[in-house]
Short mmCIF file of C-alpha atoms and ligand atoms in Angstrom, two decimals:
data_model
loop_
_atom_site.label_atom_id
_atom_site.label_comp_id
_atom_site.label_asym_id
_atom_site.label_seq_id
_atom_site.Cartn_x
_atom_site.Cartn_y
_atom_site.Cartn_z
CA MET B 257 9.22 -346.90 15.71
CA ARG B 258 5.92 -346.34 13.87
CA GLU B 259 6.23 -344.51 10.69
CA THR B 260 3.57 -341.31 11.31
CA ALA B 261 0.72 -340.31 9.70
CA GLY B 262 2.22 -338.59 6.60
CA GLY B 263 -0.30 -336.54 4.79
CA LEU B 264 -2.36 -335.74 7.69
CA LYS B 265 -3.14 -332.18 8.86
CA GLN B 266 0.50 -330.76 9.90
CA ILE B 267 1.07 -331.69 13.67
CA HIS B 268 2.25 -328.36 15.28
CA SER B 269 2.34 -326.44 18.47
CA ASP B 270 -0.67 -323.73 17.72
CA ARG B 271 -1.19 -322.85 21.35
CA PRO B 272 1.37 -321.24 23.46
CA ASP B 273 -0.76 -321.08 26.37
CA CYS B 274 -1.23 -324.75 26.29
CA PHE B 275 1.16 -326.98 28.19
CA TYR B 276 0.97 -330.23 26.03
CA CYS B 277 1.37 -327.89 22.75
CA SER B 278 4.32 -325.69 24.49
CA LYS B 279 5.72 -328.72 26.37
CA ASN B 280 7.08 -326.12 28.88
CA GLU B 281 8.17 -326.77 32.49
CA LYS B 282 4.64 -327.11 34.22
CA LEU B 283 4.71 -330.19 31.37
CA ASP B 284 7.77 -331.42 33.03
CA SER B 285 6.43 -330.89 36.45
CA LEU B 286 3.47 -333.29 35.92
CA MET B 287 4.69 -336.43 33.50
CA ILE B 288 8.26 -337.42 31.80
CA GLU B 289 8.10 -337.68 27.87
CA ALA B 290 8.00 -342.03 27.39
CA ALA B 291 7.73 -342.45 23.73
CA ALA B 292 6.71 -340.88 20.62
CA LEU B 293 3.59 -342.74 18.95
CA GLN B 294 1.91 -342.52 15.44
CA VAL B 295 -0.18 -339.46 16.06
CA SER B 296 0.43 -338.95 20.23
CA THR B 297 3.12 -338.85 22.62
CA LEU B 298 3.16 -341.06 25.89
CA TYR B 299 3.80 -339.52 29.33
CA VAL B 300 4.40 -341.24 32.38
CA ASN B 301 2.54 -339.52 34.98
CA ARG B 302 4.75 -338.00 37.86
CA ASP B 303 2.00 -338.80 40.23
CA GLN B 304 2.53 -342.97 40.61
CA THR B 305 -0.28 -343.34 42.98
CA HIS B 306 -1.53 -345.84 40.89
CA GLY B 307 1.37 -347.80 39.51
CA GLY B 308 2.17 -347.52 35.85
CA ARG B 309 -0.20 -344.12 35.80
CA CYS B 310 0.58 -342.61 32.25
CA ILE B 311 -1.16 -340.09 29.34
CA VAL B 312 -1.56 -340.20 25.91
CA ALA B 313 -1.58 -336.97 24.68
CA TYR B 314 -2.51 -335.99 20.87
CA ARG B 315 -0.02 -334.32 19.02
CA ARG B 316 -1.53 -330.79 17.85
CA HIS B 317 -4.19 -328.75 20.15
CA ALA B 318 -7.43 -330.27 19.44
CA THR B 319 -10.07 -330.62 22.39
CA GLU B 320 -12.72 -333.38 21.42
CA LEU B 321 -12.40 -336.69 19.72
CA PHE B 322 -14.62 -335.14 17.04
CA GLN B 323 -12.46 -332.99 16.04
CA LEU B 324 -10.11 -335.84 14.16
CA ASP B 325 -10.88 -336.75 11.07
CA ARG B 326 -11.02 -340.96 10.89
CA THR B 327 -7.63 -341.63 9.81
CA GLU B 328 -6.78 -339.77 12.91
CA LEU B 329 -9.05 -340.80 15.43
CA ARG B 330 -8.17 -344.39 14.70
CA LEU B 331 -4.55 -343.54 14.77
CA PHE B 332 -5.18 -342.18 18.05
CA MET B 333 -7.28 -345.14 19.35
CA GLU B 334 -4.43 -347.38 17.80
CA ASP B 335 -2.05 -345.11 20.10
CA VAL B 336 -3.92 -345.29 23.29
CA SER B 337 -4.53 -349.01 22.88
CA LEU B 338 -0.91 -349.81 22.31
CA ALA B 339 0.25 -347.76 25.56
CA ALA B 340 -2.44 -349.41 27.61
CA GLU B 341 -1.08 -352.71 26.23
CA ALA B 342 2.30 -351.81 27.17
CA ILE B 343 1.56 -350.57 30.26
CA TYR B 344 -0.45 -353.71 31.04
CA GLY B 345 2.48 -355.56 30.11
CA ALA B 346 4.92 -353.94 32.70
CA PHE B 347 2.45 -353.65 35.54
CA ARG B 348 0.03 -356.42 35.15
CA PRO B 349 -2.55 -354.36 36.74
CA ASP B 350 -6.23 -356.31 37.21
CA LYS B 351 -7.87 -353.65 34.56
CA MET B 352 -6.60 -350.38 32.90
CA ASN B 353 -8.95 -347.72 33.26
CA TYR B 354 -9.13 -344.80 30.68
CA GLY B 355 -9.98 -341.21 31.24
CA ILE B 356 -10.79 -338.35 29.02
CA TYR B 357 -11.50 -335.17 31.12
CA GLY B 358 -9.85 -332.00 29.98
CA ASP B 359 -12.00 -329.33 31.92
CA LEU B 360 -8.90 -327.42 33.22
CA VAL B 361 -6.50 -328.75 30.24
CA PRO B 362 -8.61 -329.03 27.13
CA HIS B 363 -5.64 -330.32 25.04
CA LEU B 364 -6.77 -333.86 23.99
CA HIS B 365 -5.59 -336.13 26.26
CA VAL B 366 -6.26 -340.02 27.70
CA HIS B 367 -5.24 -340.93 30.97
CA LEU B 368 -4.26 -344.82 31.20
CA VAL B 369 -5.11 -345.66 35.17
CA PRO B 370 -3.49 -348.89 35.83
CA LYS B 371 -6.49 -350.41 38.92
CA TYR B 372 -5.84 -353.38 41.10
CA LYS B 373 -7.99 -355.31 43.21
CA GLY B 374 -8.37 -354.82 46.71
CA THR B 375 -7.63 -350.86 46.72
CA GLU B 376 -9.99 -348.62 47.91
CA GLU B 377 -10.80 -347.04 44.44
CA TRP B 378 -11.82 -350.79 42.94
CA GLY B 379 -14.62 -351.06 41.30
CA GLU B 380 -15.14 -347.27 41.20
CA ALA B 381 -13.48 -344.08 39.19
CA PHE B 382 -9.97 -343.40 39.92
CA VAL B 383 -9.36 -340.20 41.93
CA ASN B 384 -7.64 -337.93 39.31
CA ALA B 385 -5.67 -336.02 41.78
CA PRO B 386 -5.47 -338.18 45.17
CA PRO B 387 -4.91 -335.89 47.82
CA SER B 388 -1.21 -337.02 48.33
CA ARG B 389 0.78 -337.76 45.70
CA LYS B 390 3.24 -340.38 45.04
CA THR B 391 6.29 -339.28 43.72
CA LEU B 392 9.45 -341.08 42.92
CA ASP B 393 13.09 -340.49 42.75
CA PRO B 394 14.50 -339.95 39.17
CA ASP B 395 16.07 -343.43 39.06
CA GLY B 396 12.40 -344.77 39.69
CA TYR B 397 10.98 -342.78 36.74
CA ARG B 398 13.60 -343.84 34.71
CA LYS B 399 12.71 -347.46 35.34
CA ILE B 400 9.03 -346.53 34.31
CA VAL B 401 10.07 -345.56 31.25
CA GLU B 402 12.27 -348.25 30.40
CA ILE B 403 9.99 -350.61 30.94
CA ILE B 404 7.40 -349.48 29.58
CA ARG B 405 9.09 -348.74 26.56
CA SER B 406 10.38 -352.40 26.24
CA GLN B 407 6.84 -353.24 26.30
CA LEU B 408 5.83 -351.38 23.03
CA LYS B 409 4.66 -353.41 20.36
CA ARG B 410 5.59 -351.46 17.09
ZN1 ZN C 514 -2.46 -327.73 23.07
#
Protein backbone atom coordinates (compact mmCIF):
# COMPACT_ATOMS: atom_id res chain seq x y z
CA MET A 1 0.00 0.00 0.00
CA ARG A 2 1.27 3.44 -0.85
CA GLU A 3 1.90 5.88 1.89
CA THR A 4 -0.86 8.41 2.24
CA ALA A 5 0.03 12.02 1.79
CA GLY A 6 1.33 13.05 5.19
CA GLY A 7 1.15 16.68 6.03
CA LEU A 8 -1.67 17.45 3.65
CA LYS A 9 -4.93 18.89 4.80
CA GLN A 10 -6.53 16.50 7.23
CA ILE A 11 -8.78 14.07 5.45
CA HIS A 12 -12.04 13.70 7.26
CA SER A 13 -15.71 13.13 6.79
CA ASP A 14 -17.23 16.55 7.20
CA ARG A 15 -20.53 16.25 5.36
CA PRO A 16 -23.05 13.91 6.97
CA ASP A 17 -25.44 14.62 4.08
CA CYS A 18 -22.89 13.33 1.56
CA PHE A 19 -22.79 9.56 1.09
CA TYR A 20 -19.14 9.57 0.10
CA CYS A 21 -18.31 11.33 3.37
CA SER A 22 -20.65 9.42 5.64
CA LYS A 23 -20.16 6.07 3.86
CA ASN A 24 -23.74 5.20 4.61
CA GLU A 25 -26.12 2.55 3.29
CA LYS A 26 -26.78 4.63 0.15
CA LEU A 27 -23.11 4.28 -0.74
CA ASP A 28 -23.26 0.54 -0.01
CA SER A 29 -26.25 0.19 -2.31
CA LEU A 30 -24.30 1.73 -5.20
CA MET A 31 -20.74 0.50 -4.83
CA ILE A 32 -18.27 -1.72 -3.00
CA GLU A 33 -15.04 -0.44 -1.51
CA ALA A 34 -12.12 -2.12 -3.27
CA ALA A 35 -8.99 -0.27 -2.16
CA ALA A 36 -7.64 2.74 -0.33
CA LEU A 37 -5.39 4.73 -2.63
CA GLN A 38 -3.13 7.70 -1.79
CA VAL A 39 -5.83 10.36 -1.39
CA SER A 40 -8.90 8.54 -2.58
CA THR A 41 -10.92 5.37 -2.36
CA LEU A 42 -11.51 2.97 -5.23
CA TYR A 43 -15.00 1.50 -5.46
CA VAL A 44 -16.44 -1.13 -7.76
CA ASN A 45 -19.75 0.12 -9.15
CA ARG A 46 -22.56 -2.35 -8.46
CA ASP A 47 -23.87 -1.59 -11.95
CA GLN A 48 -21.62 -3.70 -14.15
CA THR A 49 -23.33 -2.89 -17.45
CA HIS A 50 -19.84 -1.74 -18.42
CA GLY A 51 -17.73 -4.68 -17.23
CA GLY A 52 -15.19 -3.41 -14.71
CA ARG A 53 -16.82 -0.07 -14.03
CA CYS A 54 -15.43 1.68 -10.95
CA ILE A 55 -15.37 5.01 -9.14
CA VAL A 56 -12.46 6.84 -7.55
CA ALA A 57 -13.68 9.24 -4.87
CA TYR A 58 -11.53 11.88 -3.20
CA ARG A 59 -11.17 11.19 0.52
CA ARG A 60 -12.37 14.49 1.85
CA HIS A 61 -15.29 16.57 0.73
CA ALA A 62 -14.37 18.72 -2.24
CA THR A 63 -16.54 19.49 -5.21
CA GLU A 64 -14.15 20.76 -7.86
CA LEU A 65 -10.66 19.79 -9.03
CA PHE A 66 -9.54 23.39 -8.61
CA GLN A 67 -10.26 23.23 -4.88
CA LEU A 68 -7.32 20.85 -4.45
CA ASP A 69 -3.84 22.21 -4.02
CA ARG A 70 -1.21 21.09 -6.55
CA THR A 71 0.00 18.18 -4.46
CA GLU A 72 -3.52 16.93 -3.78
CA LEU A 73 -4.39 17.24 -7.45
CA ARG A 74 -1.29 15.35 -8.53
CA LEU A 75 -1.91 12.56 -6.04
CA PHE A 76 -5.58 12.33 -7.01
CA MET A 77 -4.76 12.08 -10.71
CA GLU A 78 -2.11 9.46 -9.90
CA ASP A 79 -4.81 7.49 -8.07
CA VAL A 80 -7.19 7.79 -11.02
CA SER A 81 -4.47 6.64 -13.42
CA LEU A 82 -3.43 3.75 -11.17
CA ALA A 83 -7.04 2.60 -10.83
CA ALA A 84 -7.66 2.88 -14.57
CA GLU A 85 -4.53 0.84 -15.27
CA ALA A 86 -5.68 -1.84 -12.84
CA ILE A 87 -9.13 -2.02 -14.46
CA TYR A 88 -7.51 -2.14 -17.87
CA GLY A 89 -5.25 -4.97 -16.73
CA ALA A 90 -8.18 -6.88 -15.33
CA PHE A 91 -10.72 -6.37 -18.13
CA ARG A 92 -8.72 -5.44 -21.25
CA PRO A 93 -11.30 -2.99 -22.60
CA ASP A 94 -10.68 -1.22 -25.90
CA LYS A 95 -10.65 2.15 -24.10
CA MET A 96 -11.07 3.54 -20.63
CA ASN A 97 -13.50 6.46 -20.31
CA TYR A 98 -13.31 8.97 -17.46
CA GLY A 99 -16.29 10.96 -16.24
CA ILE A 100 -16.44 13.73 -13.65
CA TYR A 101 -19.97 15.07 -13.18
CA GLY A 102 -21.31 15.60 -9.71
CA ASP A 103 -24.42 17.66 -10.46
CA LEU A 104 -26.45 15.57 -8.06
CA VAL A 105 -23.61 14.08 -5.97
CA PRO A 106 -21.11 16.93 -5.77
CA HIS A 107 -18.39 15.09 -3.81
CA LEU A 108 -15.37 14.93 -6.15
CA HIS A 109 -15.34 11.52 -7.84
CA VAL A 110 -14.32 10.08 -11.19
CA HIS A 111 -16.26 7.39 -13.05
CA LEU A 112 -13.88 4.90 -14.64
CA VAL A 113 -15.82 3.17 -17.38
CA PRO A 114 -14.30 0.48 -19.59
CA LYS A 115 -15.58 0.72 -23.17
CA TYR A 116 -15.68 -2.11 -25.65
CA LYS A 117 -15.79 -1.99 -29.44
CA GLY A 118 -18.98 -3.37 -30.89
CA THR A 119 -21.19 -2.04 -28.11
CA GLU A 120 -23.85 0.58 -28.77
CA GLU A 121 -21.96 3.25 -26.86
CA TRP A 122 -18.66 2.81 -28.67
CA GLY A 123 -17.65 6.22 -29.99
CA GLU A 124 -20.15 7.99 -27.74
CA ALA A 125 -20.25 9.09 -24.12
CA PHE A 126 -21.16 6.23 -21.80
CA VAL A 127 -24.64 6.21 -20.36
CA ASN A 128 -24.16 7.04 -16.69
CA ALA A 129 -27.38 5.42 -15.50
CA PRO A 130 -28.36 2.73 -18.01
CA PRO A 131 -32.08 1.89 -18.14
CA SER A 132 -31.38 -1.66 -17.03
CA ARG A 133 -28.56 -2.16 -14.57
CA LYS A 134 -26.44 -5.28 -14.73
CA THR A 135 -25.96 -6.48 -11.17
CA LEU A 136 -23.98 -9.48 -9.96
CA ASP A 137 -24.26 -11.88 -7.06
CA PRO A 138 -21.91 -11.30 -4.10
CA ASP A 139 -19.40 -13.78 -5.48
CA GLY A 140 -19.32 -11.91 -8.78
CA TYR A 141 -18.48 -8.65 -7.03
CA ARG A 142 -15.92 -10.36 -4.82
CA LYS A 143 -14.12 -11.67 -7.92
CA ILE A 144 -14.05 -8.21 -9.50
CA VAL A 145 -12.66 -6.65 -6.32
CA GLU A 146 -10.00 -9.36 -6.10
CA ILE A 147 -8.85 -9.09 -9.71
CA ILE A 148 -8.70 -5.30 -9.59
CA ARG A 149 -6.76 -5.39 -6.31
CA SER A 150 -4.35 -7.88 -7.83
CA GLN A 151 -3.74 -5.48 -10.73
CA LEU A 152 -3.07 -2.39 -8.59
CA LYS A 153 0.59 -1.43 -8.95
CA ARG A 154 1.74 0.18 -5.78
ZN1 LIG B 1 -18.54 14.35 0.63
